[in-house]
mmCIF file of C-alpha atoms and ligand atoms in Angstrom:
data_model
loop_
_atom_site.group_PDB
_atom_site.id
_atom_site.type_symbol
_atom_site.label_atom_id
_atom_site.label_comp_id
_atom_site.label_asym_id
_atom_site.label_seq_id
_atom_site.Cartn_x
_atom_site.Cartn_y
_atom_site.Cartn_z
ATOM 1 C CA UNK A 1 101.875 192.187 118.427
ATOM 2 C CA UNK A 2 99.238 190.443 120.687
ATOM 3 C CA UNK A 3 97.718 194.105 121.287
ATOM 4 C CA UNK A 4 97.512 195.223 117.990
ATOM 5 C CA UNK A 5 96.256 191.758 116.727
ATOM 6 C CA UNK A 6 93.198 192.059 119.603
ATOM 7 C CA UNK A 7 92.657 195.946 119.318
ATOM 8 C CA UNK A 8 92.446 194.462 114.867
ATOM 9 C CA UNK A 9 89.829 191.570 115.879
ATOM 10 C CA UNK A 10 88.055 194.047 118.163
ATOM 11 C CA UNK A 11 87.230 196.374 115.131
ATOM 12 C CA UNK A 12 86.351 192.976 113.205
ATOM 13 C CA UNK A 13 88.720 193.157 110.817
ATOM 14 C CA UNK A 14 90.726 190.621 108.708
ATOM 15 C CA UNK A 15 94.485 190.022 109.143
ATOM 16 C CA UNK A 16 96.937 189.205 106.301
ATOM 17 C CA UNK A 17 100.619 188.239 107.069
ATOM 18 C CA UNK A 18 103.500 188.308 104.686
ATOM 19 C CA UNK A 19 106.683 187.123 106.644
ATOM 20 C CA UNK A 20 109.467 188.156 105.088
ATOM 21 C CA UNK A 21 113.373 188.410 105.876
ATOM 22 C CA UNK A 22 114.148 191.873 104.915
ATOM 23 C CA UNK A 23 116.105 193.414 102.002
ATOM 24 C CA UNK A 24 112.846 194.150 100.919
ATOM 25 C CA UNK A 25 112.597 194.524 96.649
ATOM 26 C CA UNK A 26 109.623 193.926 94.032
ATOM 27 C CA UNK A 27 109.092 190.532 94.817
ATOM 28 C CA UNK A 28 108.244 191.173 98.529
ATOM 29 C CA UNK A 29 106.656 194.787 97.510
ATOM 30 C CA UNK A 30 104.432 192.762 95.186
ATOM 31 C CA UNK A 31 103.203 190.350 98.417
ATOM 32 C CA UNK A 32 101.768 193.737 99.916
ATOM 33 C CA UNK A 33 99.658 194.368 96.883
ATOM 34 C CA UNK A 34 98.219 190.845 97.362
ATOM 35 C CA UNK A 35 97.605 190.783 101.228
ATOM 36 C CA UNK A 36 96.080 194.409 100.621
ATOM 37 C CA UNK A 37 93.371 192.405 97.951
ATOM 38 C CA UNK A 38 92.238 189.736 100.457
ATOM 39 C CA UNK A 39 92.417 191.498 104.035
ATOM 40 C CA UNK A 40 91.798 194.837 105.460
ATOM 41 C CA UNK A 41 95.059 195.100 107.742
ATOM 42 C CA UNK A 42 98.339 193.957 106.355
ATOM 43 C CA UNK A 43 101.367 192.937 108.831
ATOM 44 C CA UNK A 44 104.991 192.076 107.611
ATOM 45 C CA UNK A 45 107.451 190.814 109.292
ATOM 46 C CA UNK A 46 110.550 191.400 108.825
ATOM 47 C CA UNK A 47 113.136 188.357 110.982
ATOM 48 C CA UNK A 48 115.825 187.038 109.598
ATOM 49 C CA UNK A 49 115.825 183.000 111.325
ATOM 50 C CA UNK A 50 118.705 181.816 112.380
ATOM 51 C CA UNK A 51 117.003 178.354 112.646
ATOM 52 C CA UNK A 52 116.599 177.744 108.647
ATOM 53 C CA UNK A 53 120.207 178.675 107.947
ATOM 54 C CA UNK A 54 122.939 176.025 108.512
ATOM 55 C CA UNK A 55 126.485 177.403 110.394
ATOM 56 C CA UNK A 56 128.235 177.183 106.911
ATOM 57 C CA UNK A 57 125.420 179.397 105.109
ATOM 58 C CA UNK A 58 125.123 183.122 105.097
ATOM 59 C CA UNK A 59 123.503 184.148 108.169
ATOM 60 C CA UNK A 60 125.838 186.953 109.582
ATOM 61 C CA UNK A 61 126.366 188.522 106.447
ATOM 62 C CA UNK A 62 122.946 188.098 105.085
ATOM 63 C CA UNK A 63 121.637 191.834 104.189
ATOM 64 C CA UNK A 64 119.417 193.705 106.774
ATOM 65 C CA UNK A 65 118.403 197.212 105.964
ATOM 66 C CA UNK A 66 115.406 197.659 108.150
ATOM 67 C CA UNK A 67 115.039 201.380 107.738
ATOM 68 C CA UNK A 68 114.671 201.367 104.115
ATOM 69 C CA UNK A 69 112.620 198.470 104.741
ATOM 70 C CA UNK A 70 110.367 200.003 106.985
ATOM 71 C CA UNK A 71 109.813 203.163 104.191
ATOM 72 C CA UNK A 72 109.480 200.670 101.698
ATOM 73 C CA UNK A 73 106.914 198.573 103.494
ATOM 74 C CA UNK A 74 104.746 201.347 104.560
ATOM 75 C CA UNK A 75 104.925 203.512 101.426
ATOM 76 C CA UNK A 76 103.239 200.766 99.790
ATOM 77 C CA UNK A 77 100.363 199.899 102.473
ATOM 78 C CA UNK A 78 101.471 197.649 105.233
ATOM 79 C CA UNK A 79 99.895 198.749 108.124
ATOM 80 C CA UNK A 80 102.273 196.779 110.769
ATOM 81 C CA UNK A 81 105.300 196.256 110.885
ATOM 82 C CA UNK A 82 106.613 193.262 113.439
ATOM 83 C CA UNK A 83 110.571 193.240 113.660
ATOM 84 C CA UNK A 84 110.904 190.731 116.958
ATOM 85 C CA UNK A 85 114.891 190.135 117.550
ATOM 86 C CA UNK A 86 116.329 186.739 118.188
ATOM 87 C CA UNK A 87 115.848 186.745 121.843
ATOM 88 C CA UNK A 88 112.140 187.844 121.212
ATOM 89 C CA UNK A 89 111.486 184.636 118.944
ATOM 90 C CA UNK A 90 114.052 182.245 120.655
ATOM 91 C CA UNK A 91 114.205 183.361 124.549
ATOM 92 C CA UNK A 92 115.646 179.631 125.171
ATOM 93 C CA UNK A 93 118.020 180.152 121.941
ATOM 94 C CA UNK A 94 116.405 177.194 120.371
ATOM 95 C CA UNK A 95 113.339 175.729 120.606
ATOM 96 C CA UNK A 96 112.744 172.060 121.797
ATOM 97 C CA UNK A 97 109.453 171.323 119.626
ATOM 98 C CA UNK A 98 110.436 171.819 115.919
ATOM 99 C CA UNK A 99 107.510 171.236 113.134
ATOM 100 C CA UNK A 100 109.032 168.377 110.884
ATOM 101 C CA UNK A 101 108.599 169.010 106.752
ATOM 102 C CA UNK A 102 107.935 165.239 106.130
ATOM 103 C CA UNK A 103 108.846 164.371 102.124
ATOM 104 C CA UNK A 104 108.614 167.489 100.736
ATOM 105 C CA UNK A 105 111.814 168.961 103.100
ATOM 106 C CA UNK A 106 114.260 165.980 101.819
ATOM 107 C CA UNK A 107 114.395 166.485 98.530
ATOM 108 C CA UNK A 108 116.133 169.596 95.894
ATOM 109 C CA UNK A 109 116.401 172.808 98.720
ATOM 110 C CA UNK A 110 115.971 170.333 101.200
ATOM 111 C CA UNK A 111 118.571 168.123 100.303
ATOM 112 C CA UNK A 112 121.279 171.024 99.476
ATOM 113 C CA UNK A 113 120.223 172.841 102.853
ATOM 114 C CA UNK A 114 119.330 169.898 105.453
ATOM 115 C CA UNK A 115 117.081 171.246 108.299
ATOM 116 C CA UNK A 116 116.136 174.138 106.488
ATOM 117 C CA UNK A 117 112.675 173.206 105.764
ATOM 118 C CA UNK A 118 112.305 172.425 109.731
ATOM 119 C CA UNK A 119 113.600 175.958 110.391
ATOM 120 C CA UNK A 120 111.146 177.412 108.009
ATOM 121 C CA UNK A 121 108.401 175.725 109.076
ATOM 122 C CA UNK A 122 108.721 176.143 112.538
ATOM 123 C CA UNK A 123 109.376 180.053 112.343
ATOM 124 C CA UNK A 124 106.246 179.875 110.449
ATOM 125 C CA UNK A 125 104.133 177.928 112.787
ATOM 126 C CA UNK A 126 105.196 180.608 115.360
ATOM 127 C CA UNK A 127 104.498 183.717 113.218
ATOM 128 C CA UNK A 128 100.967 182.590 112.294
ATOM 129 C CA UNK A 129 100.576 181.633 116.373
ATOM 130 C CA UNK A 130 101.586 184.938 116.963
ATOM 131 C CA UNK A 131 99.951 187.049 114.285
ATOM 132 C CA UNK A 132 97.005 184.798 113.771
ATOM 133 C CA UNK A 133 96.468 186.087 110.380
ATOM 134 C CA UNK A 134 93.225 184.940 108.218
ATOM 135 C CA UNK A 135 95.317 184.621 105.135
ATOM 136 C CA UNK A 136 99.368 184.400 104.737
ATOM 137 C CA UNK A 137 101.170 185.234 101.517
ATOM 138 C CA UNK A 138 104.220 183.816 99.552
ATOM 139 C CA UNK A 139 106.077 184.011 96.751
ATOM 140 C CA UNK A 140 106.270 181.774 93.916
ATOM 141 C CA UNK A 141 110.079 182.335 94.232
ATOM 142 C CA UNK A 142 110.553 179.828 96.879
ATOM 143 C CA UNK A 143 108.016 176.913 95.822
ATOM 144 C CA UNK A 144 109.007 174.139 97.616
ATOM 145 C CA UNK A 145 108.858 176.667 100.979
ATOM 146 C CA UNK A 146 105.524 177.971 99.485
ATOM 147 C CA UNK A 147 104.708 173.402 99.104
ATOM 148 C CA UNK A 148 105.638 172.846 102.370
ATOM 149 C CA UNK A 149 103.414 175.365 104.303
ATOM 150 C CA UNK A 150 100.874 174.618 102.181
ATOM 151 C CA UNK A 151 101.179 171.000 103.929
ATOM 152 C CA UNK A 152 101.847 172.326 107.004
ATOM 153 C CA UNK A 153 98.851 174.534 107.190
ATOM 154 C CA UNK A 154 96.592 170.822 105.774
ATOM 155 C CA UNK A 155 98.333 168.842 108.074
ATOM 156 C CA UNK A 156 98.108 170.579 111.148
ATOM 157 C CA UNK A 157 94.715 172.308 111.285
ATOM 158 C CA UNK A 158 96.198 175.876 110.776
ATOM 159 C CA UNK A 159 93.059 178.132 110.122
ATOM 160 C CA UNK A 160 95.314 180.634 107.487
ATOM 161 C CA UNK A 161 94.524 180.876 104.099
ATOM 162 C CA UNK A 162 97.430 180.649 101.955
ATOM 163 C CA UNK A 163 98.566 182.646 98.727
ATOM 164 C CA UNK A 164 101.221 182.363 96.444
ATOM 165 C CA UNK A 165 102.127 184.945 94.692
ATOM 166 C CA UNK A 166 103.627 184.949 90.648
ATOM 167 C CA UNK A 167 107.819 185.383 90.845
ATOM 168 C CA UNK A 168 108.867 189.015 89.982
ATOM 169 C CA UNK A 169 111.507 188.814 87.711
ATOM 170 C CA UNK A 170 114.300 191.978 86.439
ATOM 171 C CA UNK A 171 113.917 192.994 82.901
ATOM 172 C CA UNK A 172 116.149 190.402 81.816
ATOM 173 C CA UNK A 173 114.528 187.203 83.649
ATOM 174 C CA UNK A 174 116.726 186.788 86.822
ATOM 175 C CA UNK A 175 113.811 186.032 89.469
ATOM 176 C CA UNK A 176 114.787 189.027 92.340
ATOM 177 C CA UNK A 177 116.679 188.095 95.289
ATOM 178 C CA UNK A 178 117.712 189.721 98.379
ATOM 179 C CA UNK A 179 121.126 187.524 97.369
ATOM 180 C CA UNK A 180 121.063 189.138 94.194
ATOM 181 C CA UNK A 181 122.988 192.043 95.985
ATOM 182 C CA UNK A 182 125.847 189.895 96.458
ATOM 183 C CA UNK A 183 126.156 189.334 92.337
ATOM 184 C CA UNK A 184 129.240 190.619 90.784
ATOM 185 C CA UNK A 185 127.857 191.968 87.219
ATOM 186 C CA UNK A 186 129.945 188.500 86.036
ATOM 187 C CA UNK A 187 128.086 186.389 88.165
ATOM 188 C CA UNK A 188 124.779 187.948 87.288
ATOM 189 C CA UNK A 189 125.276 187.084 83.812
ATOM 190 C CA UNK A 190 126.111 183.709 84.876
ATOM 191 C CA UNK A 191 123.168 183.596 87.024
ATOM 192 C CA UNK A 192 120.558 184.621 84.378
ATOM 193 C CA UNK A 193 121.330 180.943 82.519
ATOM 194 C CA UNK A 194 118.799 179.645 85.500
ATOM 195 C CA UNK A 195 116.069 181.396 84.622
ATOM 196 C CA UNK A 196 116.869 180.683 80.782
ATOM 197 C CA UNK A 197 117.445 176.837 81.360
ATOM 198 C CA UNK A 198 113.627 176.858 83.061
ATOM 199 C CA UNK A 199 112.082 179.090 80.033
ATOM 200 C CA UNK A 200 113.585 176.462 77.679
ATOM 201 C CA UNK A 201 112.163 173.797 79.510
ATOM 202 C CA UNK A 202 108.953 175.722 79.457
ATOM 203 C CA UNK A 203 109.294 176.678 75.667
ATOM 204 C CA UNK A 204 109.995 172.881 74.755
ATOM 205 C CA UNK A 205 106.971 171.502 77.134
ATOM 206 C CA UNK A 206 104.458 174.320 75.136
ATOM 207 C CA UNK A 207 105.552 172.485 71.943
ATOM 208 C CA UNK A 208 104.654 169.099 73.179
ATOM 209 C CA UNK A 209 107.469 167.456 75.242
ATOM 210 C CA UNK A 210 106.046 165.612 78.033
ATOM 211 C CA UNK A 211 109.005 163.274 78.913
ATOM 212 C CA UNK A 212 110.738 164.742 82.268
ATOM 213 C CA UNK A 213 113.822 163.252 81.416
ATOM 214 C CA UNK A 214 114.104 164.849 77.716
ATOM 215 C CA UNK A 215 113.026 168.276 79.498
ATOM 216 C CA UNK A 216 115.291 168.308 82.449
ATOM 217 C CA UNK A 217 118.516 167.525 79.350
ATOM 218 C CA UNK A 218 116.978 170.320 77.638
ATOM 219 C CA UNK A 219 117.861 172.786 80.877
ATOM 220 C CA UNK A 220 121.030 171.017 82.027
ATOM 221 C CA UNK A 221 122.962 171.023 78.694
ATOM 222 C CA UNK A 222 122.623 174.966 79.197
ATOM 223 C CA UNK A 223 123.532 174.831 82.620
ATOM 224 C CA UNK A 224 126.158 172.545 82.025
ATOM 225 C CA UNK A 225 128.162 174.622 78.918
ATOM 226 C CA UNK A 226 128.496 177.691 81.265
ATOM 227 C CA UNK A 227 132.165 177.572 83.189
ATOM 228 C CA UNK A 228 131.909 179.696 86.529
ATOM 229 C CA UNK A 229 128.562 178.139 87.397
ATOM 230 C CA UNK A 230 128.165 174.916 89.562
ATOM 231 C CA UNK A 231 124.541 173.585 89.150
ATOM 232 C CA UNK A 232 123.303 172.087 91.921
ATOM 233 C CA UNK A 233 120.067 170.472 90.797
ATOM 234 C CA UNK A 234 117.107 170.629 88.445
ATOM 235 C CA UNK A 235 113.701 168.734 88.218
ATOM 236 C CA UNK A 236 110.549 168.220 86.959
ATOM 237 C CA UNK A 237 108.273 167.832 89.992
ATOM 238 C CA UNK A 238 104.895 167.681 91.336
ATOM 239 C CA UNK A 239 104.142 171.419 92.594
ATOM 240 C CA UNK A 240 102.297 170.153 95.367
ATOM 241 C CA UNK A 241 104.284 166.818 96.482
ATOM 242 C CA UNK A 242 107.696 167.991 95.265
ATOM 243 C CA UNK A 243 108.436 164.338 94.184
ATOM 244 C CA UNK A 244 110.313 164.009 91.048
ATOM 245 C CA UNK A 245 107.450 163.068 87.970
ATOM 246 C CA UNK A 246 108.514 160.963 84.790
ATOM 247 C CA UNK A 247 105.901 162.709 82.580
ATOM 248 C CA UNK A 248 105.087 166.457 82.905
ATOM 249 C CA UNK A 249 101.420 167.690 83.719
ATOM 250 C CA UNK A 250 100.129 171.201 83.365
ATOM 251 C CA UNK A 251 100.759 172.383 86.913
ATOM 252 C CA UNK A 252 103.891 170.618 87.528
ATOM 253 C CA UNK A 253 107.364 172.376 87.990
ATOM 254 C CA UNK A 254 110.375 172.716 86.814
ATOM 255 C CA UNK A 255 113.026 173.686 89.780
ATOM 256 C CA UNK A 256 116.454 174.531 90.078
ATOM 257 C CA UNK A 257 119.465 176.028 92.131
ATOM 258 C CA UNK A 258 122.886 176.442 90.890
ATOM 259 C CA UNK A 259 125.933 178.218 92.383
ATOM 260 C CA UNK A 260 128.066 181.340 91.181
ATOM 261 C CA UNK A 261 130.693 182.715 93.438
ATOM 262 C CA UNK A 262 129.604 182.298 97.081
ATOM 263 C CA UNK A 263 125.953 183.028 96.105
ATOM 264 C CA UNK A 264 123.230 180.379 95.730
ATOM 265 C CA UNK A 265 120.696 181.036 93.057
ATOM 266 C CA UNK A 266 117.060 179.050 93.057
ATOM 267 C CA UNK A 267 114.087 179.780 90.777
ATOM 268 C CA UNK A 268 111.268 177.533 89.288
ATOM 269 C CA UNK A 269 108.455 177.470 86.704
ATOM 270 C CA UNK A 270 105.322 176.156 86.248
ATOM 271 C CA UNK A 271 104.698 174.171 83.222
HETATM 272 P P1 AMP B 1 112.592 186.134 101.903
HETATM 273 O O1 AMP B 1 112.667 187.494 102.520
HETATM 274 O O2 AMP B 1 113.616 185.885 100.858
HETATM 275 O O3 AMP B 1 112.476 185.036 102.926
HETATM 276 O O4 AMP B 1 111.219 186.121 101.111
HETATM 277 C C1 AMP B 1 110.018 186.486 101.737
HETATM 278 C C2 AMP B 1 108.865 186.160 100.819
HETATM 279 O O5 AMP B 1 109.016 186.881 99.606
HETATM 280 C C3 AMP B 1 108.821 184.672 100.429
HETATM 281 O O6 AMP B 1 107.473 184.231 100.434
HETATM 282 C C4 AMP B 1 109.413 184.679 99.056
HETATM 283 O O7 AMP B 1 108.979 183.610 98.249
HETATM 284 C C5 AMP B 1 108.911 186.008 98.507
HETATM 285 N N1 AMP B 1 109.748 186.450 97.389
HETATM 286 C C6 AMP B 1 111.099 186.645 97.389
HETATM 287 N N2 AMP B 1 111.529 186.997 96.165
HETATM 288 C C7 AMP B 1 110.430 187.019 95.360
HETATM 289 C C8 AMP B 1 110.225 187.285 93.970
HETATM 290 N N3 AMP B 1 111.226 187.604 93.149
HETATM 291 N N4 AMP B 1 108.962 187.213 93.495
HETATM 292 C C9 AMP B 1 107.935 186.864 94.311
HETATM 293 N N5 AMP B 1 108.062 186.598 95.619
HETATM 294 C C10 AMP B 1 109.291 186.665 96.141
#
């Protein structure tokens, strides 16, 4: 990666970096399109890290099909590819220096997943170390991640631009997920009340409702009604702080997570 990233600079070209964990689908696909706006070489990477998972979560089954992947990924522009294994990124099995998330990695994801946040940052510290990319792109899907390296990337002098890219949703409003694979047709139906308890907040915000409180009711008496699904949390935040506001700006975010079978949902808006 080191040789490709000097032969790059050499040519004086730009670098964008969209990490990724495989199971690639629209959402990812649509991080391509972005990278391919803002730099002249695009480089995925494709690692799925152990670090940000806990020993109870879905590591070993989570889905890896790296040669569709890699067809995917190249049939719409990326120009490299970097697939390092686990004994690439951890030689030592874990690392000794972690990079810490601070506020923004205790609360909602951060609270339901402890030490994920640390896990995502540091695999993130690494790639961009690695990959020294001018510009890095996310999804909306995972805000609080998208928050976090935002502060990350302030906080410790990181010279990487950082985009977040709009949430690609199916037809029917369920934001895509590698994890959506695991959906029974039941449990996608269940699953789509997320996305329609955040578009009701959203509807009753557009027609005035500023009161976090009132909003949050307005999405958890939907959640609540549905047997099958355990919610787990949602919140009107700050996008940027991911502390919990009492009245809702423009900008701010609704987030959420719930349950359904052994899958965990998350999606968010912005009001
Ligand atoms: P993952 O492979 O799930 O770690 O996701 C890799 C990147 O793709 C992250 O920046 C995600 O936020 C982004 N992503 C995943 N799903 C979507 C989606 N439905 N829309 C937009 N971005 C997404």
């Amino acid at each position: 990666m080191r040789h490709v990233v000097a032969d790059v600079r050499a040519k004086g070209q730009s670098i964008a970096l969209v990490p990724t964990m495989g199971a690639l689908h629209e959402g990812h696909l649509t991080l391509i399109d972005e990278a391919k706006n803002v730099a002249d070489v695009v480089v995925m990477s494709i690692f799925v890290n152990p670090l940000q998972f806990a020993p109870s979560e879905d590591f070993a089954r989570y889905p890896r099909t790296l040669d569709e992947d890699a067809k995917l990924a190249s049939e719409r522009g990326v120009d490299f590819l970097f697939t390092p294994t686990k004994e690439d990124v951890y030689p030592e099995h874990a690392p000794v220096v972690f990079v810490h998330p601070g506020s923004i990695g205790k609360e909602w994801e951060g609270a339901v997943r402890p030490h994920h946040f640390e896990g995502v940052l540091t695999i993130v510290a690494k790639l961009f170390n690695i990959v020294m990319p001018d510009v890095a792109v996310f999804g909306q899907k995972d805000l609080q991640q998208a928050a976090a390296v935002k502060a990350m990337v302030r906080d410790l002098n990181f010279p990487v631009g950082i985009l977040v890219a709009p949430i690609v949703r199916d037809p029917d409003g369920l934001a895509m997920s590698s994890r959506n694979r695991y959906l029974s047709p039941r449990d996608r139906e269940l699953g789509l009340i997320l996305s329609r308890a955040l578009f009701a907040m959203r509807d009753a915000f557009a027609k005035g409702e500023r009161r976090a409180s009132a909003l949050e009711a307005t999405g958890w008496r939907m959640l609540e009604r549905v047997v099958g699904l355990t919610p787990r949390y949602l919140a009107a935040v700050n996008a940027d702080t991911f502390q919990r506001v009492n009245n809702v700006r423009h900008g701010d975010a609704a987030v959420g997570a719930v349950r359904v079978g052994e899958t965990k949902l998350i999606d968010n808006i912005i009001f």
